[in-house]
Amino acid sequence: MAKTKPVDDLIYPQNTGILRVLFGIGALGIFASFIGFFVDTKQFHFSYLTSFSYLASFSLASLFFVMLHHITRSSWGVTLRRIPETFSYQLFILAIMFIPILFGMEYLYKWTSPEILATDHLAQHKQPYLNQPFFIIRQIIYFSVWSFLGYRLYKNSVKMDENADWGLETLQRKISAPGILLFSLTVAFASFDWLMSLDFHWFSTMFGVYYFSMSFQAFFAMIILLGLFLRSRGLLLNTITRVHIGDAGKLMFGFTVFYAYIAFSQFFLIYYANIPEETLWYYHRLEGNWSVISYSLIIVRFAAPFLLLLSKAAKSNFTLLGISSVIIVVIHFLEMHWIVMPTLHYHGFSMHWLDISTLVGLGGLLLGFFFYQFQKHSMVPKNDPKFLESLNKH
Amino acid sequence: MSKKYEYVPEQPLVQGNHTFSSITSLIGDIVERPTPMWWYIAFGVSNLLLAMLLGMIAYLVWEGTGIWGLNNPVGWGWAIINFVWWVGIGHAGTLISAILFLFRQGWRTAINRFAEAMTIFAVMCAGIFPAIHVGRIWVVYWMFPIPNQMQMWPNFNSPLLWDVFAVSTYFTVSLLFWYVGLVPDFATLRDRVKSKFGRIIYGFFALGWTGGNRQWQHYEKSYLILAGLATPLVLSVHTIVSFDFAVSIIPGWHTTIFPPYFVAGAIFSGFAMVMTLMIIARKIYGLEDIMTINHIEKMNMIILVTGTMVGFAYVMEFFIAWYGGVEYEKFAFINRAIGPYAWAYWLMFLCNVFSPQFFWSKRIRRSVTASFILSIVVNIGMWFERFVITVTSLAQDFLPGSWGYYSPTWVDVLTYVGTFGLFFTNFLLFLRFMPMVAIAEIKMVMPQADPHYYDENGDEPVLTDKFAKKPDVNA
């Protein structure tokens, strides 16, 4: 029977141009944000948290995807897997990028303020959980877990590139299974810490799942865009084919619906029960022109990609997939903004230039690191036991 | 890393060197052989239980819901618990058929037919409870928005009404899905059975299937569309069921994680039920080559994952009950853990969260005995989960003066036991008269279905050794 062989060049062409551009943009953004720090410290911290939570969501969802791919022994996405692997490897960089947030806690989180603690009953009640030392300890735990998982899964995968030892696949599964359990708990509590505790009166058991569902939808948009980018550069044209991108498209479609399901359920249960301690969070977000974002989440984040990608042909149409992915990646940032910013600007939606500069700064650096790492090794796990099966998909 | 790991290749889905024709006769013969004695015994017992169910319902209709253990403030008791439990069990079938089909999980073919049948019968059992709970069953049609001269309409704002739509839609689509999948297999049986009567009956349901190219194309298309339609339904049904509780402001019920948590719990119990029944059926009918130990292992993994998801939801609920700082919510959860129903709460925790953790061990995952025992433990646990949710929040409500201890009556218990009669009566009929494994689909995942399997002349590769491995088509 016919055997398939990879015919593409599997190494990213060594060029420092893209790195120079990305790191340059990143440095520029960081520099601008640094100035912004002195201009408006409070705004800086809120913008930084928004950009951080946005960018972290891609790496976290990447980690989840890699682990899920291993424990389900999937074959379809093997040719794509090095991209999320590289993203999850970067989680230790995100740990470093989190440090400014620790220094900005007094600006971001009202529960740190002694005056509020003295008068607010709920702040006192929650103090055993919401206090600065424990918050910092928790962040150390989260980032150690994530960095460890991301690092190990990436290193084992590139090791298999070299020694073709299929036994590593067993090891990857042994790491991934408990990894997913740790991931779900840490991400849920991290989302409580970073985002839910901004408004510390508010609570929702679904919030962790909500942050995850947003992230996972946006993750597929990102992987489609990166796949299309590689193809536009003439790379991996016969390795990452229409089938693989189409499969990612199907999952993006599926998780668009999943996101809508989770986000709507959370809103709906609070809306229906109509108890003041819960409704306030949504009330702020339906007030003034924040409501524009709220409604556009329904239309742009759910309805648009849903309708665009509903037909079978659309899910492997590069133009439609590209458009939907760009929409999702952009609205994902707006949603993160919509989660964070009403704490600061509860009267209405407004973009501050710091929102852009922190995003460009952190995003440029992270993408720069991504391509730096991506150039070092083969762009696909070429010795993976299921690599040829993945290549054979049609 | 000093320890060396071995690569574990995936096993072929169908074991034991089967050919297409041996698969057909393995499954088809079950229907054509004379009815075994055990079947009559089991059917007789099921019929007795079914008769008991009908008796209990008749008594209920005659006397009213007062014969149940319900009392203010516990207005929802075993009826709702049983409803949610059966609907939950009815989730695995369509999940296996629809969602695993969309995810291209070839192993689903061994169990999908079986699980779909279970789904349909479980939903039937579930549907009984809300219907008889209305008290005046002769006006049960008021649940539907039928135009009438009294201008009486159901409350469209109520999730209980949405349940009527959700469950009936789910039942309809599951039935259609099941039937569409059965058409090619009915045709196989039509062509095999010896009795004229059987030929007519199977021929009627086979819709003139000949297995032509065009028919297969239509079949595949409709199957895909039905899978696409059924997938959101799997999620929506139990979501609406969770809304029955979560939209209210009863402490312990009103929590935002309910929808995905209920869905995970439903899949959890559904898989456990499929496991229980499958382990018995594969033994009796000698289907170990199709429903292999690898299938059992995969299902156990799903049980582990969904059980842990349920555990995750328990943790979130408990944490937020404290974190939220709402007095009543906090009380509801502490009351669950140390109140009068603590025994039920810890039993639920033990069965749903701790017991599936045994499946981390590969040996236990692959042990038929352990899987059988744990699958039953899981379903006991899931029944108690619904008991804990429903009863603990109601029995100790906002007014301490009305607190009490809810106990079921004998009618409650016998009605519940009776639903097993309905379930097994149907299930035994299914085992007896229908192809219990999707014959056509199982062939699609066999090596012979791959064109690369054959040699240059289009012949089967010659296997000298009986246990020789078939060539790996993916290599």
Coordinates of N, CA and C in Angstrom, one line a residue, chain A residues 206-290:
Chain A
M206 N -20.2 29.4 37.7 CA -19.8 29.1 36.3 C -18.6 29.9 35.8
F207 N -18.1 30.8 36.6 CA -17.1 31.8 36.0 C -15.9 31.1 35.5
G208 N -15.4 30.0 36.1 CA -14.2 29.3 35.6 C -14.5 28.7 34.3
V209 N -15.7 28.1 34.2 CA -16.1 27.4 32.9 C -16.2 28.5 31.9
Y210 N -16.8 29.6 32.3 CA -17.0 30.7 31.3 C -15.7 31.2 30.7
Y211 N -14.7 31.4 31.6 CA -13.4 31.9 31.1 C -12.8 30.8 30.2
F212 N -12.9 29.6 30.5 CA -12.4 28.5 29.7 C -13.1 28.5 28.4
S213 N -14.4 28.6 28.4 CA -15.1 28.4 27.1 C -14.8 29.6 26.1
M214 N -14.6 30.8 26.7 CA -14.2 31.9 25.8 C -12.8 31.6 25.2
S215 N -11.9 31.1 26.1 CA -10.6 30.9 25.7 C -10.5 29.8 24.6
F216 N -11.3 28.8 24.8 CA -11.1 27.6 23.9 C -11.6 28.0 22.5
Q217 N -12.7 28.8 22.5 CA -13.2 29.2 21.2 C -12.1 30.1 20.5
A218 N -11.6 31.0 21.2 CA -10.6 31.9 20.6 C -9.3 31.2 20.2
F219 N -9.0 30.1 21.0 CA -7.8 29.3 20.7 C -7.9 28.7 19.2
F220 N -9.1 28.2 18.9 CA -9.2 27.6 17.6 C -9.1 28.7 16.5
A221 N -9.6 29.9 16.8 CA -9.5 31.0 15.8 C -8.0 31.3 15.6
M222 N -7.2 31.3 16.7 CA -5.8 31.6 16.6 C -5.1 30.5 15.9
I223 N -5.4 29.2 16.1 CA -4.7 28.2 15.4 C -5.0 28.2 13.9
I224 N -6.2 28.5 13.6 CA -6.6 28.6 12.2 C -5.8 29.8 11.5
L225 N -5.7 30.9 12.2 CA -5.0 32.1 11.7 C -3.5 31.7 11.5
L226 N -2.9 31.0 12.5 CA -1.5 30.7 12.4 C -1.3 29.7 11.2
G227 N -2.2 28.7 11.1 CA -2.1 27.8 10.0 C -2.2 28.5 8.7
L228 N -3.1 29.4 8.6 CA -3.3 30.1 7.3 C -2.0 31.0 7.1
F229 N -1.5 31.5 8.1 CA -0.3 32.4 8.0 C 0.9 31.5 7.4
L230 N 1.1 30.3 8.0 CA 2.2 29.5 7.5 C 1.9 29.1 6.1
R231 N 0.7 28.8 5.7 CA 0.4 28.5 4.4 C 0.7 29.7 3.4
S232 N 0.3 30.9 3.9 CA 0.5 32.0 3.1 C 2.0 32.3 2.8
R233 N 2.8 31.8 3.7 CA 4.3 31.9 3.5 C 4.8 30.7 2.7
G234 N 3.9 29.9 2.2 CA 4.3 28.8 1.4 C 4.9 27.6 2.2
L235 N 4.6 27.6 3.5 CA 5.1 26.6 4.4 C 4.1 25.5 4.7
L236 N 4.6 24.3 4.8 CA 3.7 23.1 5.2 C 2.5 23.0 4.3
L237 N 2.6 23.4 3.0 CA 1.4 23.3 2.2 C 0.8 21.9 2.1
N238 N 1.7 20.9 2.1 CA 1.2 19.6 2.0 C 1.1 18.9 3.4
T239 N 1.4 19.6 4.4 CA 1.4 19.0 5.8 C 0.1 19.5 6.5
I240 N 0.0 20.8 6.6 CA -1.2 21.4 7.2 C -2.2 21.6 6.0
T241 N -3.0 20.7 5.8 CA -3.9 20.8 4.6 C -5.2 21.4 4.9
R242 N -6.0 21.5 3.9 CA -7.4 22.0 4.0 C -8.1 21.1 5.0
V243 N -7.8 19.8 5.1 CA -8.5 18.9 6.0 C -8.2 19.3 7.5
H244 N -6.9 19.6 7.8 CA -6.6 19.9 9.2 C -7.2 21.2 9.6
I245 N -7.1 22.2 8.7 CA -7.6 23.5 9.0 C -9.1 23.4 9.1
G246 N -9.7 22.6 8.2 CA -11.2 22.4 8.2 C -11.6 21.7 9.5
D247 N -10.8 20.8 10.0 CA -11.2 20.1 11.3 C -11.1 21.2 12.4
A248 N -10.1 22.0 12.4 CA -10.0 23.0 13.4 C -11.2 24.0 13.3
G249 N -11.6 24.2 12.0 CA -12.8 25.0 11.8 C -14.1 24.4 12.4
K250 N -14.2 23.1 12.2 CA -15.4 22.4 12.8 C -15.4 22.6 14.3
L251 N -14.2 22.4 14.9 CA -14.2 22.5 16.3 C -14.4 24.0 16.8
M252 N -13.9 24.9 16.0 CA -14.2 26.3 16.3 C -15.7 26.6 16.3
F253 N -16.3 26.0 15.3 CA -17.8 26.2 15.2 C -18.5 25.6 16.4
G254 N -18.0 24.3 16.7 CA -18.6 23.7 17.9 C -18.4 24.5 19.2
F255 N -17.2 25.0 19.3 CA -17.0 25.7 20.6 C -17.5 27.1 20.6
T256 N -17.9 27.6 19.4 CA -18.6 28.9 19.4 C -20.0 28.6 20.0
V257 N -20.6 27.5 19.7 CA -21.9 27.2 20.3 C -21.7 26.9 21.8
F258 N -20.6 26.2 22.1 CA -20.4 25.9 23.5 C -20.2 27.2 24.3
Y259 N -19.4 28.1 23.8 CA -19.2 29.4 24.4 C -20.6 30.1 24.7
A260 N -21.4 30.1 23.6 CA -22.7 30.8 23.7 C -23.6 30.1 24.8
Y261 N -23.5 28.8 24.8 CA -24.2 28.0 25.8 C -23.8 28.4 27.2
I262 N -22.5 28.4 27.5 CA -22.1 28.7 28.8 C -22.3 30.2 29.2
A263 N -22.0 31.1 28.3 CA -22.2 32.5 28.6 C -23.6 32.8 28.8
F264 N -24.5 32.3 27.9 CA -25.9 32.5 28.0 C -26.5 31.9 29.3
S265 N -26.1 30.7 29.6 CA -26.6 30.1 30.8 C -26.3 30.9 32.1
Q266 N -25.0 31.4 32.1 CA -24.6 32.2 33.3 C -25.5 33.4 33.4
F267 N -25.6 34.1 32.2 CA -26.4 35.3 32.3 C -27.9 35.0 32.6
F268 N -28.4 34.0 32.0 CA -29.8 33.8 32.1 C -30.2 33.4 33.5
L269 N -29.4 32.6 34.1 CA -29.8 32.1 35.5 C -29.8 33.3 36.4
I270 N -28.9 34.2 36.2 CA -28.8 35.4 37.1 C -30.0 36.3 36.8
Y271 N -30.2 36.5 35.5 CA -31.3 37.4 35.1 C -32.6 36.9 35.6
Y272 N -32.9 35.6 35.4 CA -34.2 35.0 35.8 C -34.4 35.1 37.3
A273 N -33.4 34.7 38.1 CA -33.6 34.7 39.5 C -33.7 36.1 40.1
N274 N -32.9 37.0 39.4 CA -33.1 38.5 39.7 C -32.9 38.8 41.2
I275 N -31.8 38.3 41.8 CA -31.4 38.7 43.1 C -30.3 39.7 43.1
P276 N -30.5 40.8 43.8 CA -29.6 42.0 43.7 C -28.1 41.6 43.8
E277 N -27.7 40.7 44.7 CA -26.3 40.5 44.9 C -25.6 39.9 43.6
E278 N -26.4 39.3 42.7 CA -25.9 38.7 41.5 C -26.1 39.6 40.3
T279 N -27.2 40.3 40.3 CA -27.6 41.0 39.0 C -26.7 42.2 38.8
L280 N -26.1 42.8 39.9 CA -25.4 44.0 39.8 C -24.2 43.9 38.7
W281 N -23.6 42.8 38.7 CA -22.5 42.7 37.7 C -22.9 42.9 36.3
Y282 N -24.1 42.2 36.0 CA -24.6 42.4 34.6 C -25.2 43.8 34.5
Y283 N -25.8 44.3 35.6 CA -26.4 45.6 35.5 C -25.4 46.6 35.0
H284 N -24.2 46.6 35.6 CA -23.1 47.5 35.2 C -22.8 47.3 33.7
R285 N -22.9 46.1 33.2 CA -22.5 45.8 31.9 C -23.6 46.0 30.9
L286 N -24.8 46.3 31.4 CA -25.9 46.7 30.5 C -26.3 48.1 30.6
E287 N -25.4 48.9 31.3 CA -25.7 50.3 31.5 C -24.9 51.1 30.5
G288 N -25.4 52.3 30.1 CA -24.7 53.1 29.2 C -24.3 52.4 27.9
N289 N -23.2 52.8 27.3 CA -22.8 52.2 26.1 C -22.1 50.8 26.3
W290 N -21.9 50.4 27.6 CA -21.5 49.0 27.8 C -22.4 48.0 27.1

